[in-house]
DNA sequence: GCAAATAGTGCGTGGCACGCAAATATGTGA
DNA sequence: TCACATATTTGCGTGCCACGCACTATTTGC
């Protein structure tokens, strides 16, 4: 069994991110400055100093959950059957990673659409890039620029998909939006251009 | 832009970003915390309070120059001849935008490889996405997800290209690296997968 | 020139990230 | 089971920073 310490650490981290995001959602995007570190810490049942051992800014705490999810990108791809073509392997891996469980709409909206969080939100998504690039390289045997560019494009596409999923207009399932976004990446459709 | 006020504003902004980046480069990535707001302000010949009217964090000031460059993405694409196919138009537009003038290696290295600047650096690159997406949409007549995904993928590819250009190993001209990165975006090379 | 709008500045305030060291919890070997 | 080593939590103190506010200086349009 894995270290109890490690599990406790994960639990505390999760408690802090959850509390931070919940409080941020409660205040809404305009009242982000009102989310005090003290509130986050006490809501997570931890001292302010401990909060700061885990995160070095409110923004990082709020986006921490998203970052943790993104980090799984490489493993998600590695879990796909070896024979699968790259595009479907990547697509299905990302659909699974980002829709299971379905993200909380309010939380994702807060993260992605609050200007002050923009930088940290981008960081939260892109932390998955490197592991995804490695996994792609393993799969295709490619080296150098190409796997990294593919990984970065995939992550960027998912980010755009998230934005679209959040717009109230058309509410297709998130999985469908991700599939459409990734198909734009893997088949740029030369003819119509 | 004919406005004297607007030009002064631009000049002050430029002075602050330049000073901020210069000081950051001088201290190196490890000594980022030593770059004080007072130093930036006085190096730019402006009061600390004024510095804060332009930027709301040191990170934003340091990455401001990169952000300004990225913002030109849409216009750069619109400046390409109308008949050009999308992939070459985008490629040439981006090569022009990001290599004229050639970026300062030390500055770009500071921005892209300093962990504390990661979020802001990503923001600096992605500020160009929306304008680029619009310009792509105008060109292709496409609507919805696809232009945005393309724009995001292009920006992401340029970011990866920048990272590669900074690695001491192979020093190809930046323009070449950008071209290779973008060709990965526009022709995902289905056969080898 | 004159009035309105806009930019720059000084001061004060509340909050935050983090170094440090003591206290507490957890893992390990005999 | 117990004691020792290691990791984590916590309280306290410090320096810095972002920003509201009010005031001054500069630009602009009439």
PDB file of C-alpha atoms in Angstrom, chain A:
ATOM      1  CA  UNK A   1       0.000   0.000   0.000  1.00  0.00           C
ATOM      2  CA  UNK A   2       1.206   3.460  -0.730  1.00  0.00           C
ATOM      3  CA  UNK A   3       2.646   5.583   1.982  1.00  0.00           C
ATOM      4  CA  UNK A   4       0.120   6.887   4.468  1.00  0.00           C
ATOM      5  CA  UNK A   5       2.012  10.130   4.468  1.00  0.00           C
ATOM      6  CA  UNK A   6       1.665  10.495   0.738  1.00  0.00           C
ATOM      7  CA  UNK A   7      -2.041   9.831   0.918  1.00  0.00           C
ATOM      8  CA  UNK A   8      -2.509  12.334   3.698  1.00  0.00           C
ATOM      9  CA  UNK A   9      -0.614  14.859   1.675  1.00  0.00           C
ATOM     10  CA  UNK A  10      -2.873  14.286  -1.292  1.00  0.00           C
ATOM     11  CA  UNK A  11      -5.917  14.578   0.910  1.00  0.00           C
ATOM     12  CA  UNK A  12      -4.813  17.893   2.368  1.00  0.00           C
ATOM     13  CA  UNK A  13      -3.974  19.207  -1.049  1.00  0.00           C
ATOM     14  CA  UNK A  14      -7.354  18.142  -2.358  1.00  0.00           C
ATOM     15  CA  UNK A  15      -9.116  19.679   0.628  1.00  0.00           C
ATOM     16  CA  UNK A  16      -7.372  22.992   0.026  1.00  0.00           C
ATOM     17  CA  UNK A  17      -8.052  23.153  -3.709  1.00  0.00           C
ATOM     18  CA  UNK A  18     -11.662  22.144  -3.147  1.00  0.00           C
ATOM     19  CA  UNK A  19     -12.140  24.801  -0.498  1.00  0.00           C
ATOM     20  CA  UNK A  20     -10.409  27.440  -2.589  1.00  0.00           C
ATOM     21  CA  UNK A  21     -12.477  26.731  -5.666  1.00  0.00           C
ATOM     22  CA  UNK A  22     -15.704  26.526  -3.719  1.00  0.00           C
ATOM     23  CA  UNK A  23     -15.129  29.878  -2.051  1.00  0.00           C
ATOM     24  CA  UNK A  24     -14.122  31.452  -5.342  1.00  0.00           C
ATOM     25  CA  UNK A  25     -17.290  30.197  -7.003  1.00  0.00           C
ATOM     26  CA  UNK A  26     -19.347  31.541  -4.126  1.00  0.00           C
ATOM     27  CA  UNK A  27     -17.905  35.014  -4.515  1.00  0.00           C
ATOM     28  CA  UNK A  28     -18.089  34.987  -8.277  1.00  0.00           C
ATOM     29  CA  UNK A  29     -15.447  36.200 -10.726  1.00  0.00           C
ATOM     30  CA  UNK A  30     -15.821  39.840  -9.710  1.00  0.00           C
ATOM     31  CA  UNK A  31     -15.266  39.183  -6.029  1.00  0.00           C
ATOM     32  CA  UNK A  32     -12.130  37.121  -6.341  1.00  0.00           C
ATOM     33  CA  UNK A  33     -10.188  39.545  -4.183  1.00  0.00           C
ATOM     34  CA  UNK A  34     -12.588  38.820  -1.352  1.00  0.00           C
ATOM     35  CA  UNK A  35     -11.463  35.211  -1.148  1.00  0.00           C
ATOM     36  CA  UNK A  36      -8.989  35.519   1.686  1.00  0.00           C
ATOM     37  CA  UNK A  37      -6.248  33.058   2.375  1.00  0.00           C
ATOM     38  CA  UNK A  38      -7.538  32.716   5.921  1.00  0.00           C
ATOM     39  CA  UNK A  39     -10.940  31.676   4.658  1.00  0.00           C
ATOM     40  CA  UNK A  40      -9.483  29.055   2.351  1.00  0.00           C
ATOM     41  CA  UNK A  41      -7.281  27.655   5.077  1.00  0.00           C
ATOM     42  CA  UNK A  42      -9.972  27.454   7.727  1.00  0.00           C
ATOM     43  CA  UNK A  43     -12.479  26.045   5.233  1.00  0.00           C
ATOM     44  CA  UNK A  44      -9.956  23.318   4.485  1.00  0.00           C
ATOM     45  CA  UNK A  45      -9.385  22.695   8.180  1.00  0.00           C
ATOM     46  CA  UNK A  46      -5.753  23.693   8.055  1.00  0.00           C
ATOM     47  CA  UNK A  47      -3.599  26.560   9.242  1.00  0.00           C
ATOM     48  CA  UNK A  48      -2.855  29.451   6.870  1.00  0.00           C
ATOM     49  CA  UNK A  49       0.802  28.567   7.071  1.00  0.00           C
ATOM     50  CA  UNK A  50       0.100  25.028   5.916  1.00  0.00           C
ATOM     51  CA  UNK A  51      -1.990  26.298   3.045  1.00  0.00           C
ATOM     52  CA  UNK A  52       1.084  28.195   1.987  1.00  0.00           C
ATOM     53  CA  UNK A  53       3.221  25.082   2.166  1.00  0.00           C
ATOM     54  CA  UNK A  54       1.078  23.608  -0.588  1.00  0.00           C
ATOM     55  CA  UNK A  55       0.371  26.622  -2.751  1.00  0.00           C
ATOM     56  CA  UNK A  56       2.229  29.846  -3.237  1.00  0.00           C
ATOM     57  CA  UNK A  57      -0.735  31.878  -4.397  1.00  0.00           C
ATOM     58  CA  UNK A  58      -4.497  31.930  -4.191  1.00  0.00           C
ATOM     59  CA  UNK A  59      -4.690  31.482  -7.926  1.00  0.00           C
ATOM     60  CA  UNK A  60      -2.604  28.341  -7.800  1.00  0.00           C
ATOM     61  CA  UNK A  61      -4.814  26.887  -5.090  1.00  0.00           C
ATOM     62  CA  UNK A  62      -7.992  27.616  -7.011  1.00  0.00           C
ATOM     63  CA  UNK A  63      -6.685  26.027 -10.202  1.00  0.00           C
ATOM     64  CA  UNK A  64      -4.919  23.158  -8.456  1.00  0.00           C
ATOM     65  CA  UNK A  65      -7.640  20.642  -9.159  1.00  0.00           C
ATOM     66  CA  UNK A  66      -7.582  21.329 -12.865  1.00  0.00           C
ATOM     67  CA  UNK A  67      -3.809  21.006 -12.838  1.00  0.00           C
ATOM     68  CA  UNK A  68      -4.007  17.629 -11.121  1.00  0.00           C
ATOM     69  CA  UNK A  69      -6.405  16.387 -13.762  1.00  0.00           C
ATOM     70  CA  UNK A  70      -4.235  17.628 -16.614  1.00  0.00           C
ATOM     71  CA  UNK A  71      -1.216  15.906 -15.186  1.00  0.00           C
ATOM     72  CA  UNK A  72      -2.824  12.566 -15.981  1.00  0.00           C
ATOM     73  CA  UNK A  73      -2.697  13.130 -19.737  1.00  0.00           C
ATOM     74  CA  UNK A  74       0.361  10.995 -20.390  1.00  0.00           C
ATOM     75  CA  UNK A  75      -0.893   8.052 -18.368  1.00  0.00           C
ATOM     76  CA  UNK A  76      -4.307   8.297 -19.975  1.00  0.00           C
ATOM     77  CA  UNK A  77      -2.775   7.906 -23.404  1.00  0.00           C
ATOM     78  CA  UNK A  78      -0.542   5.041 -22.283  1.00  0.00           C
ATOM     79  CA  UNK A  79      -3.631   3.230 -21.060  1.00  0.00           C
ATOM     80  CA  UNK A  80      -5.018   3.001 -24.610  1.00  0.00           C
ATOM     81  CA  UNK A  81      -4.505  -0.223 -26.587  1.00  0.00           C
ATOM     82  CA  UNK A  82      -1.202  -0.296 -28.431  1.00  0.00           C
ATOM     83  CA  UNK A  83      -2.638  -0.965 -31.868  1.00  0.00           C
ATOM     84  CA  UNK A  84      -4.916   2.049 -31.911  1.00  0.00           C
ATOM     85  CA  UNK A  85      -4.076   4.828 -34.370  1.00  0.00           C
ATOM     86  CA  UNK A  86      -2.721   7.928 -32.686  1.00  0.00           C
ATOM     87  CA  UNK A  87      -5.664  10.198 -33.343  1.00  0.00           C
ATOM     88  CA  UNK A  88      -8.281   7.895 -31.861  1.00  0.00           C
ATOM     89  CA  UNK A  89      -6.030   6.889 -28.976  1.00  0.00           C
ATOM     90  CA  UNK A  90      -5.405  10.497 -28.050  1.00  0.00           C
ATOM     91  CA  UNK A  91      -9.015  11.496 -28.553  1.00  0.00           C
ATOM     92  CA  UNK A  92     -10.442   8.712 -26.440  1.00  0.00           C
ATOM     93  CA  UNK A  93      -7.803   9.178 -23.761  1.00  0.00           C
ATOM     94  CA  UNK A  94      -8.573  12.880 -23.476  1.00  0.00           C
ATOM     95  CA  UNK A  95     -12.320  12.360 -23.537  1.00  0.00           C
ATOM     96  CA  UNK A  96     -11.952   9.909 -20.688  1.00  0.00           C
ATOM     97  CA  UNK A  97      -9.603  12.120 -18.729  1.00  0.00           C
ATOM     98  CA  UNK A  98     -11.649  15.277 -18.999  1.00  0.00           C
ATOM     99  CA  UNK A  99     -15.183  13.937 -18.781  1.00  0.00           C
ATOM    100  CA  UNK A 100     -14.811  11.274 -16.110  1.00  0.00           C
ATOM    101  CA  UNK A 101     -15.947  12.624 -13.843  1.00  0.00           C
ATOM    102  CA  UNK A 102     -17.804  15.391 -15.664  1.00  0.00           C
ATOM    103  CA  UNK A 103     -16.278  18.706 -14.569  1.00  0.00           C
ATOM    104  CA  UNK A 104     -18.306  21.050 -12.415  1.00  0.00           C
ATOM    105  CA  UNK A 105     -19.593  23.731 -14.745  1.00  0.00           C
ATOM    106  CA  UNK A 106     -19.444  26.543 -12.211  1.00  0.00           C
ATOM    107  CA  UNK A 107     -15.933  25.622 -11.189  1.00  0.00           C
ATOM    108  CA  UNK A 108     -14.623  25.372 -14.715  1.00  0.00           C
ATOM    109  CA  UNK A 109     -16.338  28.625 -15.608  1.00  0.00           C
ATOM    110  CA  UNK A 110     -14.653  30.324 -12.691  1.00  0.00           C
ATOM    111  CA  UNK A 111     -11.268  28.971 -13.663  1.00  0.00           C
ATOM    112  CA  UNK A 112     -11.456  29.603 -17.376  1.00  0.00           C
ATOM    113  CA  UNK A 113     -13.367  32.871 -17.552  1.00  0.00           C
ATOM    114  CA  UNK A 114     -11.938  34.913 -14.707  1.00  0.00           C
ATOM    115  CA  UNK A 115      -9.311  37.307 -16.062  1.00  0.00           C
ATOM    116  CA  UNK A 116      -7.183  37.302 -12.923  1.00  0.00           C
ATOM    117  CA  UNK A 117      -6.965  33.520 -13.114  1.00  0.00           C
ATOM    118  CA  UNK A 118      -6.085  33.372 -16.794  1.00  0.00           C
ATOM    119  CA  UNK A 119      -2.372  32.817 -16.368  1.00  0.00           C
ATOM    120  CA  UNK A 120      -2.746  30.189 -13.714  1.00  0.00           C
ATOM    121  CA  UNK A 121      -5.529  28.472 -15.644  1.00  0.00           C
ATOM    122  CA  UNK A 122      -3.319  28.216 -18.714  1.00  0.00           C
ATOM    123  CA  UNK A 123      -0.623  26.773 -16.529  1.00  0.00           C
ATOM    124  CA  UNK A 124      -3.051  24.259 -15.088  1.00  0.00           C
ATOM    125  CA  UNK A 125      -3.874  22.978 -18.564  1.00  0.00           C
ATOM    126  CA  UNK A 126      -0.354  22.981 -19.924  1.00  0.00           C
ATOM    127  CA  UNK A 127       1.206  21.041 -17.064  1.00  0.00           C
ATOM    128  CA  UNK A 128      -0.048  17.981 -18.897  1.00  0.00           C
ATOM    129  CA  UNK A 129       1.815  18.800 -22.086  1.00  0.00           C
ATOM    130  CA  UNK A 130       5.175  17.306 -21.296  1.00  0.00           C
ATOM    131  CA  UNK A 131       3.858  13.947 -20.138  1.00  0.00           C
ATOM    132  CA  UNK A 132       1.511  13.787 -23.095  1.00  0.00           C
ATOM    133  CA  UNK A 133       4.362  14.610 -25.461  1.00  0.00           C
ATOM    134  CA  UNK A 134       6.428  11.775 -24.028  1.00  0.00           C
ATOM    135  CA  UNK A 135       3.568   9.329 -24.351  1.00  0.00           C
ATOM    136  CA  UNK A 136       2.995  10.379 -27.952  1.00  0.00           C
ATOM    137  CA  UNK A 137       6.680  10.005 -28.716  1.00  0.00           C
ATOM    138  CA  UNK A 138       6.664   6.490 -27.254  1.00  0.00           C
ATOM    139  CA  UNK A 139       3.698   5.567 -29.374  1.00  0.00           C
ATOM    140  CA  UNK A 140       4.848   6.968 -32.692  1.00  0.00           C
ATOM    141  CA  UNK A 141       8.585   6.615 -32.290  1.00  0.00           C
ATOM    142  CA  UNK A 142       8.917  10.196 -33.420  1.00  0.00           C
ATOM    143  CA  UNK A 143      11.500  12.482 -31.867  1.00  0.00           C
ATOM    144  CA  UNK A 144      12.148  16.166 -31.634  1.00  0.00           C
ATOM    145  CA  UNK A 145       9.659  18.894 -32.342  1.00  0.00           C
ATOM    146  CA  UNK A 146       6.701  16.945 -33.665  1.00  0.00           C
ATOM    147  CA  UNK A 147       5.486  15.082 -30.580  1.00  0.00           C
ATOM    148  CA  UNK A 148       5.729  18.235 -28.512  1.00  0.00           C
ATOM    149  CA  UNK A 149       3.838  20.273 -31.063  1.00  0.00           C
ATOM    150  CA  UNK A 150       1.145  17.623 -31.271  1.00  0.00           C
ATOM    151  CA  UNK A 151       0.805  17.497 -27.505  1.00  0.00           C
ATOM    152  CA  UNK A 152       0.642  21.260 -27.244  1.00  0.00           C
ATOM    153  CA  UNK A 153      -1.955  21.436 -30.002  1.00  0.00           C
ATOM    154  CA  UNK A 154      -4.057  18.765 -28.320  1.00  0.00           C
ATOM    155  CA  UNK A 155      -3.987  20.550 -24.990  1.00  0.00           C
ATOM    156  CA  UNK A 156      -4.812  23.848 -26.665  1.00  0.00           C
ATOM    157  CA  UNK A 157      -7.740  22.248 -28.462  1.00  0.00           C
ATOM    158  CA  UNK A 158      -9.122  20.877 -25.217  1.00  0.00           C
ATOM    159  CA  UNK A 159      -8.868  24.313 -23.681  1.00  0.00           C
ATOM    160  CA  UNK A 160     -10.869  25.777 -26.549  1.00  0.00           C
ATOM    161  CA  UNK A 161     -13.364  22.943 -26.231  1.00  0.00           C
ATOM    162  CA  UNK A 162     -13.805  23.756 -22.565  1.00  0.00           C
ATOM    163  CA  UNK A 163     -14.506  27.380 -23.390  1.00  0.00           C
ATOM    164  CA  UNK A 164     -17.129  26.391 -25.917  1.00  0.00           C
ATOM    165  CA  UNK A 165     -18.734  23.896 -23.581  1.00  0.00           C
ATOM    166  CA  UNK A 166     -19.157  26.717 -21.071  1.00  0.00           C
ATOM    167  CA  UNK A 167     -20.940  29.080 -23.442  1.00  0.00           C
ATOM    168  CA  UNK A 168     -24.626  28.874 -22.633  1.00  0.00           C
ATOM    169  CA  UNK A 169     -25.602  28.883 -26.314  1.00  0.00           C
ATOM    170  CA  UNK A 170     -25.263  25.304 -27.487  1.00  0.00           C
ATOM    171  CA  UNK A 171     -24.966  22.703 -24.794  1.00  0.00           C
ATOM    172  CA  UNK A 172     -23.616  19.594 -26.392  1.00  0.00           C
ATOM    173  CA  UNK A 173     -22.012  17.012 -24.125  1.00  0.00           C
ATOM    174  CA  UNK A 174     -18.442  17.924 -23.275  1.00  0.00           C
ATOM    175  CA  UNK A 175     -17.202  14.703 -24.835  1.00  0.00           C
ATOM    176  CA  UNK A 176     -18.671  15.674 -28.205  1.00  0.00           C
ATOM    177  CA  UNK A 177     -17.098  19.108 -28.107  1.00  0.00           C
ATOM    178  CA  UNK A 178     -13.712  17.616 -27.290  1.00  0.00           C
ATOM    179  CA  UNK A 179     -14.060  15.141 -30.165  1.00  0.00           C
ATOM    180  CA  UNK A 180     -14.894  17.901 -32.616  1.00  0.00           C
ATOM    181  CA  UNK A 181     -12.033  20.069 -31.392  1.00  0.00           C
ATOM    182  CA  UNK A 182      -9.522  17.252 -31.653  1.00  0.00           C
ATOM    183  CA  UNK A 183     -10.710  16.274 -35.108  1.00  0.00           C
ATOM    184  CA  UNK A 184      -9.778  19.806 -36.171  1.00  0.00           C
ATOM    185  CA  UNK A 185      -6.299  19.145 -34.874  1.00  0.00           C
ATOM    186  CA  UNK A 186      -5.830  15.753 -36.467  1.00  0.00           C
ATOM    187  CA  UNK A 187      -7.431  16.560 -39.823  1.00  0.00           C
ATOM    188  CA  UNK A 188      -6.974  20.209 -40.711  1.00  0.00           C
ATOM    189  CA  UNK A 189      -9.237  19.725 -43.753  1.00  0.00           C
ATOM    190  CA  UNK A 190      -6.997  21.154 -46.459  1.00  0.00           C
ATOM    191  CA  UNK A 191      -9.641  21.202 -49.188  1.00  0.00           C
ATOM    192  CA  UNK A 192     -11.730  24.106 -47.926  1.00  0.00           C
ATOM    193  CA  UNK A 193      -8.780  26.408 -47.653  1.00  0.00           C
TER     194      UNK A 193
END
